[in-house]
Coordinates of C-alpha atoms in Angstrom, one line a residue:
M1 CA 18.5 20.6 67.8
H2 CA 21.7 21.4 69.8
H3 CA 22.7 24.9 68.9
R4 CA 26.2 26.1 69.4
A5 CA 27.3 29.6 70.4
P6 CA 30.2 31.5 68.8
A7 CA 33.6 30.4 70.0
P8 CA 35.2 32.8 72.4
S9 CA 38.1 34.8 71.0
S10 CA 41.6 33.5 71.7
P11 CA 43.7 35.2 74.5
T12 CA 46.5 37.3 73.0
S13 CA 48.9 37.5 75.9
A14 CA 51.6 35.0 76.5
P15 CA 50.9 31.9 78.6
A16 CA 51.6 32.1 82.3
S17 CA 53.8 29.1 82.2
P18 CA 55.7 28.1 79.0
P19 CA 53.9 25.7 76.7
P20 CA 55.7 22.5 75.9
A21 CA 57.8 22.5 72.8
S22 CA 55.7 22.0 69.6
S23 CA 55.9 18.6 68.1
P24 CA 54.7 18.0 64.5
S25 CA 51.6 16.3 66.0
R26 CA 50.8 19.2 68.3
R27 CA 51.3 21.7 65.4
T28 CA 48.9 19.6 63.3
L29 CA 46.5 19.6 66.2
L30 CA 46.5 23.3 66.6
A31 CA 46.1 23.8 62.9
V32 CA 43.3 21.3 62.9
T33 CA 41.3 23.4 65.2
A34 CA 42.2 26.8 64.1
A35 CA 39.5 26.3 61.5
A36 CA 37.2 25.1 64.3
A37 CA 37.8 28.4 66.1
A38 CA 36.5 30.3 63.1
A39 CA 33.6 27.8 62.6
A40 CA 31.0 29.7 64.5
V41 CA 31.8 33.3 63.6
T42 CA 29.0 35.6 64.7
G43 CA 26.7 36.3 61.9
A44 CA 27.7 33.4 59.7
T45 CA 24.9 32.1 57.6
A46 CA 23.5 28.6 58.3
P47 CA 25.0 26.9 55.3
V48 CA 28.4 28.4 56.0
A49 CA 28.2 27.4 59.7
H50 CA 27.2 23.9 58.7
A51 CA 30.1 23.6 56.3
H52 CA 32.5 24.8 59.0
A53 CA 31.0 22.2 61.4
E54 CA 31.5 19.5 58.8
T55 CA 35.1 20.6 58.2
T56 CA 35.8 20.7 62.0
D57 CA 34.3 17.2 62.5
K58 CA 36.4 15.8 59.7
K59 CA 39.6 17.2 61.3
L60 CA 38.6 16.1 64.8
R61 CA 38.0 12.6 63.5
K62 CA 41.5 12.5 62.2
I63 CA 42.7 13.2 65.7
I64 CA 40.5 10.4 67.0
D65 CA 41.9 8.1 64.4
R66 CA 45.4 8.7 65.7
M67 CA 44.5 7.9 69.3
S68 CA 45.3 4.6 70.9
L69 CA 42.5 2.6 72.5
E70 CA 43.9 3.5 75.9
E71 CA 43.9 7.2 75.0
K72 CA 40.3 7.0 73.8
V73 CA 39.2 5.3 77.1
G74 CA 41.0 8.0 79.1
Q75 CA 39.4 10.8 77.2
L76 CA 36.0 9.8 78.6
F77 CA 37.0 10.3 82.2
V78 CA 36.9 13.5 84.3
M79 CA 38.8 12.9 87.5
R80 CA 39.6 14.5 90.8
V81 CA 43.2 14.9 91.9
Y82 CA 44.7 16.3 95.1
G83 CA 47.1 19.3 95.1
H84 CA 47.6 22.9 94.4
S85 CA 50.2 22.2 91.7
A86 CA 50.2 19.8 88.7
T87 CA 53.8 18.7 89.4
A88 CA 54.7 19.7 93.0
P89 CA 51.8 19.2 95.4
D90 CA 52.2 19.0 99.1
Q91 CA 53.3 15.6 100.5
A92 CA 49.9 15.0 102.1
D93 CA 48.3 15.4 98.7
I94 CA 50.9 13.1 97.0
D95 CA 50.0 10.5 99.7
A96 CA 46.2 11.0 99.0
N97 CA 46.8 10.6 95.3
L98 CA 48.9 7.5 95.7
S99 CA 46.2 6.0 98.0
E100 CA 43.2 6.8 95.9
I101 CA 44.5 7.0 92.3
G102 CA 47.9 5.3 92.3
V103 CA 49.7 8.4 90.9
R104 CA 51.6 11.2 92.7
T105 CA 50.4 14.3 90.8
A106 CA 47.9 15.7 88.3
A107 CA 50.6 15.5 85.6
E108 CA 51.1 11.8 86.3
L109 CA 47.3 11.3 86.3
V110 CA 47.1 12.7 82.8
E111 CA 50.2 10.8 81.6
R112 CA 49.0 7.4 83.0
Y113 CA 45.3 7.5 82.3
H114 CA 45.0 10.1 79.4
V115 CA 42.0 11.7 81.2
G116 CA 40.0 14.1 79.2
G117 CA 39.2 16.3 82.1
V118 CA 40.0 17.2 85.7
I119 CA 37.4 18.4 88.3
Y120 CA 38.5 20.9 91.0
F121 CA 37.5 20.8 94.6
A122 CA 38.4 23.0 97.5
W123 CA 38.8 19.9 99.8
A124 CA 41.3 18.5 97.2
H125 CA 43.3 21.7 97.7
N126 CA 42.9 22.7 94.1
T127 CA 41.4 26.2 94.7
R128 CA 43.6 28.2 97.2
D129 CA 43.7 31.4 95.3
P130 CA 43.2 32.7 91.7
H131 CA 46.9 32.8 90.6
Q132 CA 47.5 29.3 92.1
I133 CA 44.4 27.9 90.3
A134 CA 45.6 29.4 87.0
E135 CA 49.1 27.8 87.4
L136 CA 47.5 24.5 88.3
S137 CA 45.3 24.7 85.1
N138 CA 48.4 25.6 83.0
G139 CA 50.3 22.6 84.5
I140 CA 47.5 20.2 83.7
Q141 CA 47.2 21.6 80.1
Q142 CA 51.0 21.2 79.7
A143 CA 50.6 17.5 80.7
G144 CA 47.8 17.1 78.2
L145 CA 49.8 18.5 75.3
A146 CA 52.8 16.2 76.2
Q147 CA 50.8 13.1 75.5
P148 CA 51.4 10.9 72.4
T149 CA 48.3 12.4 71.0
P150 CA 48.4 16.0 72.4
I151 CA 44.9 17.0 73.5
P152 CA 44.0 19.8 76.0
L153 CA 41.9 19.0 79.0
L154 CA 38.5 20.3 80.0
I155 CA 38.9 21.5 83.5
S156 CA 35.6 21.7 85.5
T157 CA 34.1 22.5 88.9
D158 CA 30.8 22.9 90.7
Q159 CA 30.6 26.7 90.9
E160 CA 26.8 27.1 91.3
H161 CA 27.3 30.0 93.7
G162 CA 25.1 30.4 96.7
I163 CA 25.6 27.2 98.8
V164 CA 27.8 25.3 96.4
C165 CA 31.0 27.1 95.5
R166 CA 34.5 25.8 95.0
V167 CA 36.3 29.0 94.2
G168 CA 36.0 31.6 97.0
E169 CA 37.1 35.1 97.6
P170 CA 38.9 37.1 96.2
A171 CA 36.9 35.8 93.3
T172 CA 33.4 37.4 93.0
L173 CA 30.7 35.4 94.7
V174 CA 27.3 36.1 93.1
P175 CA 23.8 35.1 94.4
G176 CA 22.8 31.4 94.1
A177 CA 19.9 30.0 92.1
M178 CA 17.0 30.5 94.6
A179 CA 18.1 34.0 95.4
L180 CA 18.1 34.8 91.7
G181 CA 14.7 33.2 91.5
A182 CA 13.5 35.6 94.2
G183 CA 15.0 38.5 92.2
G184 CA 13.1 37.3 89.2
S185 CA 15.3 39.2 86.7
L186 CA 16.5 37.3 83.7
A187 CA 19.0 40.1 83.0
D188 CA 20.5 39.7 86.5
A189 CA 20.6 35.9 86.2
R190 CA 22.5 36.3 82.9
K191 CA 24.8 38.9 84.3
A192 CA 25.6 36.9 87.4
A193 CA 26.5 33.9 85.2
Q194 CA 28.6 36.1 82.8
I195 CA 30.6 37.4 85.8
A196 CA 31.1 34.0 87.3
G197 CA 32.0 32.5 83.9
A198 CA 34.5 35.2 83.0
E199 CA 36.3 34.6 86.3
L200 CA 36.3 30.8 85.9
A201 CA 37.7 31.1 82.4
A202 CA 40.4 33.4 83.6
V203 CA 41.8 30.7 85.9
G204 CA 41.5 28.0 83.3
I205 CA 38.2 26.4 84.4
R206 CA 36.2 26.0 81.2
Q207 CA 33.3 23.7 82.2
N208 CA 31.0 24.6 85.0
Y209 CA 28.5 22.2 86.5
A210 CA 25.8 24.9 86.6
P211 CA 23.0 26.1 86.4
V212 CA 20.8 23.6 88.3
A213 CA 17.7 22.9 86.2
D214 CA 15.8 21.0 88.9
V215 CA 12.4 22.4 89.9
N216 CA 12.2 22.3 93.7
V217 CA 8.6 21.2 94.3
N218 CA 9.5 19.3 97.5
P219 CA 10.3 21.5 100.5
A220 CA 11.8 18.4 102.2
N221 CA 14.3 17.9 99.4
P222 CA 17.6 17.3 101.2
V223 CA 20.0 17.9 98.4
I224 CA 18.6 20.5 96.0
G225 CA 16.6 23.2 98.0
V226 CA 18.0 26.7 97.4
R227 CA 20.3 25.2 94.6
S228 CA 17.1 25.4 92.5
F229 CA 15.7 28.6 91.0
G230 CA 12.2 27.7 92.4
S231 CA 9.1 25.6 92.1
D232 CA 7.6 27.1 88.9
P233 CA 8.8 25.1 85.9
R234 CA 8.4 28.1 83.5
A235 CA 10.2 30.5 85.8
V236 CA 13.0 28.1 86.3
A237 CA 13.2 27.4 82.6
G238 CA 13.7 31.2 81.9
L239 CA 16.4 31.6 84.5
V240 CA 18.2 28.4 83.4
A241 CA 18.3 29.7 79.8
A242 CA 19.5 33.1 81.0
Q243 CA 22.4 31.6 82.9
V244 CA 23.3 29.2 80.1
K245 CA 23.7 32.3 77.8
G246 CA 25.7 34.2 80.5
Y247 CA 28.2 31.4 81.2
Q248 CA 28.7 30.5 77.5
R249 CA 29.0 34.1 76.4
A250 CA 31.9 34.2 78.9
G251 CA 33.6 31.2 77.3
V252 CA 32.6 28.6 79.8
A253 CA 30.6 25.4 79.0
A254 CA 27.4 25.5 81.1
T255 CA 26.0 22.2 82.4
S256 CA 22.4 21.9 83.3
K257 CA 21.7 19.3 86.0
H258 CA 20.4 16.8 87.1
F259 CA 18.6 15.2 84.2
P260 CA 15.8 14.1 84.1
G261 CA 15.1 16.2 87.3
H262 CA 16.1 16.0 90.9
G263 CA 13.6 18.5 92.4
D264 CA 11.1 16.1 94.0
T265 CA 13.3 13.8 96.0
A266 CA 13.2 13.0 99.7
V267 CA 16.5 11.1 99.6
D268 CA 20.0 12.6 99.0
S269 CA 21.5 10.7 96.0
H270 CA 25.0 11.1 97.6
Y271 CA 23.9 8.6 100.2
G272 CA 21.1 6.6 98.6
L273 CA 19.1 6.0 95.5
P274 CA 16.0 8.2 95.3
T275 CA 12.8 7.3 93.4
I276 CA 10.7 10.0 91.6
T277 CA 7.1 8.9 91.4
H278 CA 6.0 11.5 88.8
T279 CA 4.0 10.1 85.9
R280 CA 5.4 10.7 82.4
A281 CA 2.8 13.6 82.0
Q282 CA 3.9 15.1 85.3
W283 CA 7.6 14.8 84.3
A284 CA 6.8 16.6 81.0
E285 CA 5.0 19.4 82.9
L286 CA 7.2 19.8 86.0
D287 CA 10.7 18.5 85.3
A288 CA 11.3 18.8 81.5
P289 CA 10.8 22.5 80.7
P290 CA 14.1 23.8 82.2
F291 CA 16.1 21.1 80.3
E292 CA 14.2 21.9 77.1
S293 CA 14.9 25.6 77.7
A294 CA 18.6 24.9 78.3
I295 CA 18.8 22.9 75.0
D296 CA 17.1 25.7 73.1
A297 CA 19.6 28.1 74.6
G298 CA 22.5 26.0 73.2
I299 CA 23.6 24.3 76.4
D300 CA 27.1 22.7 76.0
S301 CA 26.6 19.9 78.5
I302 CA 23.9 18.2 80.6
M303 CA 24.6 16.2 83.8
T304 CA 22.7 13.1 84.7
A305 CA 20.9 12.3 88.0
H306 CA 21.4 9.2 90.1
I307 CA 17.6 8.8 90.5
V308 CA 15.0 6.2 89.5
V309 CA 12.0 7.3 87.5
P310 CA 9.9 4.3 86.9
A311 CA 7.5 6.2 84.6
L312 CA 10.5 6.9 82.3
D313 CA 12.3 3.6 82.7
P314 CA 10.4 0.6 84.2
S315 CA 13.7 -1.3 84.7
E316 CA 14.3 1.1 87.7
D317 CA 17.9 1.7 86.7
P318 CA 19.2 5.1 87.9
A319 CA 18.9 7.7 85.1
T320 CA 22.7 7.8 84.7
L321 CA 22.6 4.2 83.6
S322 CA 19.3 4.3 81.7
E323 CA 19.3 4.0 77.9
P324 CA 15.6 4.8 77.7
I325 CA 16.1 8.1 79.6
L326 CA 19.5 9.3 78.2
T327 CA 19.2 8.0 74.6
G328 CA 15.5 7.6 74.2
I329 CA 14.4 10.9 75.9
L330 CA 17.4 13.2 76.1
R331 CA 18.9 12.4 72.7
R332 CA 16.0 11.4 70.6
Q333 CA 12.9 13.0 72.1
L334 CA 14.6 16.3 73.1
G335 CA 17.0 16.3 70.2
Y336 CA 20.1 17.0 72.3
D337 CA 23.5 16.2 70.7
G338 CA 25.8 18.0 73.2
V339 CA 28.0 16.4 75.9
V340 CA 26.3 14.3 78.6
V341 CA 28.3 14.0 81.8
T342 CA 27.4 11.8 84.7
D343 CA 27.0 13.1 88.2
S344 CA 29.9 11.8 90.4
L345 CA 30.3 8.1 90.1
G346 CA 31.4 8.0 93.7
M347 CA 27.9 8.8 94.9
E348 CA 25.9 5.9 96.5
G349 CA 22.9 6.5 94.3
V350 CA 24.7 5.1 91.2
R351 CA 26.6 2.4 93.1
T352 CA 23.5 0.9 94.8
K353 CA 22.5 -1.5 92.1
Y354 CA 25.7 -2.4 90.2
G355 CA 29.4 -2.7 91.1
D356 CA 31.9 0.0 90.4
E357 CA 33.3 -2.0 87.4
R358 CA 29.9 -2.2 85.8
V359 CA 28.8 1.4 86.3
P360 CA 31.0 3.2 83.7
V361 CA 30.3 0.6 81.1
L362 CA 26.5 0.8 81.6
A363 CA 26.7 4.6 81.6
L364 CA 28.4 4.6 78.2
K365 CA 25.8 2.0 76.9
A366 CA 23.1 4.4 78.1
G367 CA 24.4 7.3 76.1
V368 CA 26.8 9.1 78.5
D369 CA 30.0 10.9 77.1
Q370 CA 31.9 11.9 80.2
L371 CA 32.4 9.7 83.2
L372 CA 32.8 11.9 86.3
N373 CA 35.0 11.1 89.3
P374 CA 34.8 7.3 89.7
P375 CA 35.7 6.1 93.2
K376 CA 38.5 4.0 91.8
L377 CA 39.8 5.2 88.5
D378 CA 41.9 2.1 87.7
V379 CA 38.8 -0.1 88.2
A380 CA 36.6 2.1 86.0
W381 CA 39.2 2.7 83.3
K382 CA 40.1 -1.0 83.0
A383 CA 36.4 -2.0 83.0
V384 CA 35.8 0.2 79.9
L385 CA 38.9 -1.0 78.2
A386 CA 37.9 -4.6 78.9
A387 CA 34.4 -4.0 77.6
V388 CA 35.7 -2.7 74.3
K389 CA 38.1 -5.6 73.9
A390 CA 35.3 -8.1 74.7
G391 CA 33.0 -6.5 72.2
E392 CA 30.4 -5.2 74.8
L393 CA 31.3 -1.7 73.7
T394 CA 32.5 -0.9 70.2
E395 CA 35.3 1.5 69.5
A396 CA 32.9 3.4 67.3
R397 CA 30.7 4.0 70.4
L398 CA 33.7 5.5 72.2
D399 CA 34.5 7.6 69.1
E400 CA 31.0 9.1 69.2
S401 CA 31.5 10.4 72.7
I402 CA 35.0 11.5 72.1
L403 CA 33.9 13.5 69.0
R404 CA 31.4 15.4 71.2
I405 CA 34.0 16.1 73.8
L406 CA 36.6 17.3 71.2
R407 CA 33.9 19.5 69.6
L408 CA 33.4 21.2 72.9
K409 CA 37.1 21.6 73.5
A410 CA 37.4 23.1 70.0
K411 CA 34.4 25.4 70.5
L412 CA 36.0 26.7 73.7
G413 CA 39.2 27.5 71.8
L414 CA 41.3 25.1 74.0
F415 CA 43.2 23.7 71.0
R416 CA 44.2 27.3 70.0
Q417 CA 45.0 28.6 73.4
P418 CA 44.8 26.2 76.4
Y419 CA 46.8 28.5 78.7
V420 CA 45.7 31.4 80.9
T421 CA 47.8 34.3 82.2
R422 CA 48.5 36.1 85.5
A423 CA 47.6 39.3 83.7
G424 CA 44.2 37.8 82.7
V425 CA 43.5 36.8 86.3
D426 CA 44.3 40.3 87.5
R427 CA 42.2 41.9 84.8
V428 CA 39.1 39.8 85.5
V429 CA 38.9 38.1 88.9
G430 CA 37.3 39.9 91.8
T431 CA 37.3 43.3 90.1
A432 CA 35.6 46.3 91.7
A433 CA 33.1 46.3 88.9
H434 CA 32.2 42.6 89.4
L435 CA 31.9 43.0 93.2
A436 CA 29.6 46.0 92.8
Q437 CA 27.4 44.1 90.3
A438 CA 27.2 41.2 92.7
D439 CA 26.1 43.5 95.5
R440 CA 23.5 45.1 93.3
I441 CA 22.1 41.8 92.1
A442 CA 22.0 40.4 95.7
E443 CA 20.1 43.5 97.0
A444 CA 17.2 42.7 94.6
T445 CA 16.9 39.1 96.0
T446 CA 16.4 39.6 99.7
T447 CA 12.8 38.8 100.5
L448 CA 10.8 40.4 103.4
L449 CA 8.4 37.7 104.5
L450 CA 7.0 39.2 107.7
N451 CA 7.0 42.7 109.1
E452 CA 4.7 43.1 112.0
D453 CA 3.4 46.7 112.4
G454 CA 6.1 48.0 110.1
F455 CA 8.9 47.0 112.6
L456 CA 11.5 47.2 109.8
P457 CA 13.5 49.0 108.7
L458 CA 15.7 49.5 111.7
S459 CA 17.5 52.7 112.4
P460 CA 20.5 53.3 114.7
A461 CA 18.5 56.0 116.4
D462 CA 15.6 53.7 117.5
H463 CA 17.3 50.3 117.7
G464 CA 21.0 51.1 118.0
R465 CA 22.0 48.1 120.2
V466 CA 21.8 44.9 118.3
L467 CA 22.6 41.3 119.4
V468 CA 23.2 38.9 116.5
V469 CA 22.9 35.2 117.2
G470 CA 22.4 32.1 115.2
A471 CA 23.8 29.4 113.0
D472 CA 27.3 29.6 111.6
P473 CA 27.6 26.9 109.0
A474 CA 31.0 26.6 107.3
S475 CA 31.4 28.9 104.3
P476 CA 30.3 27.2 100.9
S477 CA 33.5 28.6 99.4
G478 CA 35.7 28.3 102.5
S479 CA 36.4 32.0 102.4
T480 CA 33.4 33.9 103.8
G481 CA 31.6 34.3 107.1
P482 CA 31.0 33.1 109.7
P483 CA 27.4 34.4 109.3
T484 CA 26.9 36.0 112.7
T485 CA 30.1 37.9 112.4
T486 CA 29.3 39.0 108.8
L487 CA 25.9 40.2 109.9
A488 CA 27.2 42.0 113.0
T489 CA 30.0 43.7 111.0
A490 CA 27.7 44.9 108.3
L491 CA 25.3 46.4 111.0
T492 CA 28.3 48.1 112.7
E493 CA 29.3 49.6 109.4
L494 CA 25.8 51.1 109.2
G495 CA 26.1 52.8 112.6
F496 CA 24.6 50.1 114.9
T497 CA 26.4 48.9 118.1
T498 CA 26.4 45.2 117.7
T499 CA 27.4 42.0 119.6
A500 CA 27.8 38.7 117.8
L501 CA 27.2 35.3 119.6
S502 CA 27.3 32.1 117.6
T503 CA 24.7 29.7 118.9
G504 CA 25.0 27.1 116.1
I505 CA 22.7 25.0 114.1
T506 CA 21.8 22.9 117.2
P507 CA 22.2 25.3 120.1
T508 CA 22.6 23.7 123.5
A509 CA 20.5 24.6 126.5
A510 CA 23.5 26.4 128.0
R511 CA 24.1 28.4 124.8
I512 CA 20.4 29.4 124.6
E513 CA 20.6 30.7 128.2
E514 CA 23.7 32.6 127.3
A515 CA 21.9 34.2 124.3
V516 CA 18.9 35.2 126.5
A517 CA 21.3 36.8 129.0
A518 CA 23.1 38.6 126.3
A519 CA 19.8 40.0 124.9
A520 CA 19.2 41.9 128.2
G521 CA 19.5 45.6 127.5
Q522 CA 19.6 45.2 123.7
D523 CA 17.1 47.0 121.4
V524 CA 16.7 44.1 119.0
V525 CA 18.0 40.5 118.5
V526 CA 18.7 39.3 114.9
V527 CA 18.7 35.5 114.6
G528 CA 20.2 33.7 111.6
T529 CA 18.2 30.5 111.2
Y530 CA 19.3 27.5 109.2
N531 CA 16.9 24.8 108.0
V532 CA 14.7 24.7 111.1
T533 CA 13.1 21.3 111.6
A534 CA 10.2 20.2 113.9
T535 CA 12.7 19.1 116.6
S536 CA 15.4 21.8 116.0
P537 CA 16.6 23.6 119.2
Q538 CA 16.7 26.7 117.0
R539 CA 12.9 26.9 117.7
T540 CA 13.6 27.0 121.4
L541 CA 16.2 29.7 120.9
V542 CA 13.8 31.9 119.1
A543 CA 11.0 31.2 121.5
R544 CA 13.1 32.0 124.6
L545 CA 14.4 35.2 123.0
V546 CA 10.8 36.3 122.1
A547 CA 9.8 35.6 125.7
S548 CA 12.6 37.8 126.9
G549 CA 10.6 40.8 125.6
V550 CA 13.4 42.1 123.3
P551 CA 12.1 42.3 119.7
V552 CA 13.4 39.5 117.5
V553 CA 14.1 39.6 113.8
T554 CA 14.9 36.3 112.0
I555 CA 16.9 35.9 108.8
A556 CA 16.6 32.5 107.0
I557 CA 20.2 32.0 105.8
R558 CA 19.4 28.9 103.7
N559 CA 15.9 27.5 103.0
P560 CA 13.1 30.1 103.2
Y561 CA 10.8 27.5 104.8
D562 CA 12.1 28.3 108.4
I563 CA 9.3 30.8 109.1
A564 CA 6.7 28.0 109.1
R565 CA 8.3 26.6 112.3
L566 CA 8.9 29.8 114.1
G567 CA 6.6 32.3 115.9
G568 CA 6.6 35.6 117.8
Q569 CA 9.3 37.3 115.8
R570 CA 8.6 40.9 114.6
A571 CA 10.0 40.4 111.2
T572 CA 11.6 37.7 108.9
L573 CA 13.9 38.0 105.9
A574 CA 14.9 35.3 103.5
A575 CA 18.5 35.5 102.3
Y576 CA 18.8 32.1 100.5
S577 CA 22.5 31.6 101.4
W578 CA 25.0 32.5 104.0
T579 CA 27.7 33.9 101.7
D580 CA 28.8 37.4 102.6
V581 CA 27.3 39.0 99.4
E582 CA 23.8 37.8 100.4
L583 CA 24.1 38.5 104.1
R584 CA 25.4 42.0 103.5
A585 CA 22.5 42.7 101.1
A586 CA 20.0 41.4 103.8
V587 CA 21.5 43.9 106.3
R588 CA 21.1 46.8 103.9
V589 CA 17.4 45.8 103.6
L590 CA 17.1 45.4 107.4
A591 CA 18.5 48.9 107.9
G592 CA 16.5 50.5 105.2
R593 CA 19.5 51.3 103.0
A594 CA 17.8 49.2 100.3
R595 CA 14.1 48.4 99.8
P596 CA 13.1 44.7 99.9
K597 CA 12.4 43.6 96.3
G598 CA 12.6 39.8 96.4
R599 CA 9.5 37.6 95.9
L600 CA 9.3 34.0 97.1
P601 CA 10.1 31.6 94.2
V602 CA 8.7 28.6 96.2
P603 CA 5.6 28.4 98.4
V604 CA 6.0 28.2 102.2
Q605 CA 3.5 25.7 103.6
S606 CA 2.3 25.2 107.1
A607 CA 4.4 22.8 109.1
V608 CA 1.3 21.4 110.7
D609 CA -0.9 21.2 107.6
P610 CA 1.2 21.0 104.4
T611 CA -1.9 21.5 102.3
R612 CA -2.2 25.0 103.7
V613 CA 0.1 27.6 102.1
L614 CA 1.2 30.3 104.5
Y615 CA 3.2 32.4 102.0
P616 CA 2.6 31.7 98.3
V617 CA 4.9 32.0 95.3
G618 CA 5.3 35.7 94.6
H619 CA 4.9 36.8 98.2
G620 CA 7.2 39.5 99.3
L621 CA 6.6 42.7 101.3
T622 CA 8.2 46.1 100.8
Y623 CA 8.5 49.2 102.9
G624 CA 5.7 51.8 102.7

């Protein structure tokens, strides 16, 4: 059964940009869903709630009846668009839009294709700063309400936090999934999502493609890793449910992904089509629990995976295009009746077997509602339109999905109040209270894996001179780091004399020599490591620094598995991400300003013998 949470209350302040003049059809639309807004009043009895739901559906169906076939087809698509403004983007973004979509602006995208949603990306220049994002959202909503059948849009993004983040500082960045898994607190996971959700809603983003419900049982997984809460299905299930409740309490539709479970892949579905070899029983035991938990928690949307699971569908179609998986298992077996959204249709995993014109049609036939980010919108849109005209898809099938999408828009209060305000942004985004909560939550996630002879915590009196070296991957949000600078600055603020030297993910021999020379005369070297492999020169860097005689401390700034390929260091911390909030927390632990509390949510196996576990789930040292 798909449960629905209470609708969030409507904003009372005036819209940041003036709404379009009301037409009779728009007034009707707003009236139609005013009842929907009241449909899920907290404390309503089941029969009353059921009656409200029936009334809402009846009114939403009237809207659907007024839509042209072209509007119906458009409502199923969620599309990227370049630019910081809905009507006046930079010329480079206009050029990119013309090249990829055949329109100049977001407003033209809505006008031409009647899309039901827009997805924001930092690389598409949608997310410069909170006020700009809010104005972009308002401009897109204004375009939606100017259509022949006025319908607000569902604006979405991938704001998982940790290593996948589209909206950066000054918005609050909270710990990502595996860090929260290390913290082990359901309350902290819920609070992190509530903070994140409130800030997204304030800038007009009302569907978040989080939390990740994949169980990361494969340390070599190239695409999930620390985006997962961990390797224990029950622990992951609890944290997923906590985050679903946090996001949806804040008025944002949560989206668990990637169904039926992307945690045991060795191929990145952005670039290929992975196969999961789990039996049906293994799937039920390992992959299903977090999705079942999300559904029980009232999840608003679930995202599909571009993976093949032969035990669930012997045709070996990717799950996104699989009727046995999406309709047979997700809808019928698990009883889910919320919105199903595809992962990006531009990813190779879904394009491997069928052409771009077949993929959206097959996805709809499989049971999908929202078609996310096709590589060529005109090809996908025309293919769905042609499939309906040819009788391959019925209009009734489209109406089914559109009803689910409109139900969600009604639940979120978008028909009542699609706009956001500058005052709302200032009141909610990046507040001191949110930032303090993020620091507190992060502090409880840092995991002390190794501490030879109680080397940590460091003190300025005993180890005052610190060299910080290591990897400096680009910020997940584009607004934090670089990690070596962040670590050095945080140590300096705590009284240490620090030097930062970026050696990179693949340090050259010359850079390694430079680091060894810089270590001379230092009391300790802190090395930020990043996904160390068997052939990684990061191993040489650490070995040469250890051989120099200066004590070495490593901080794994992404996957916690690095320690299995390193040796000789005096201590190792796992931070699970290189965003500032997690690195600063790691430094507070390093310097004894906070006690290490995190516990590994995944096992760390020997690099030589994977059957041997070096550090089991639950491992985490503390100070005496």
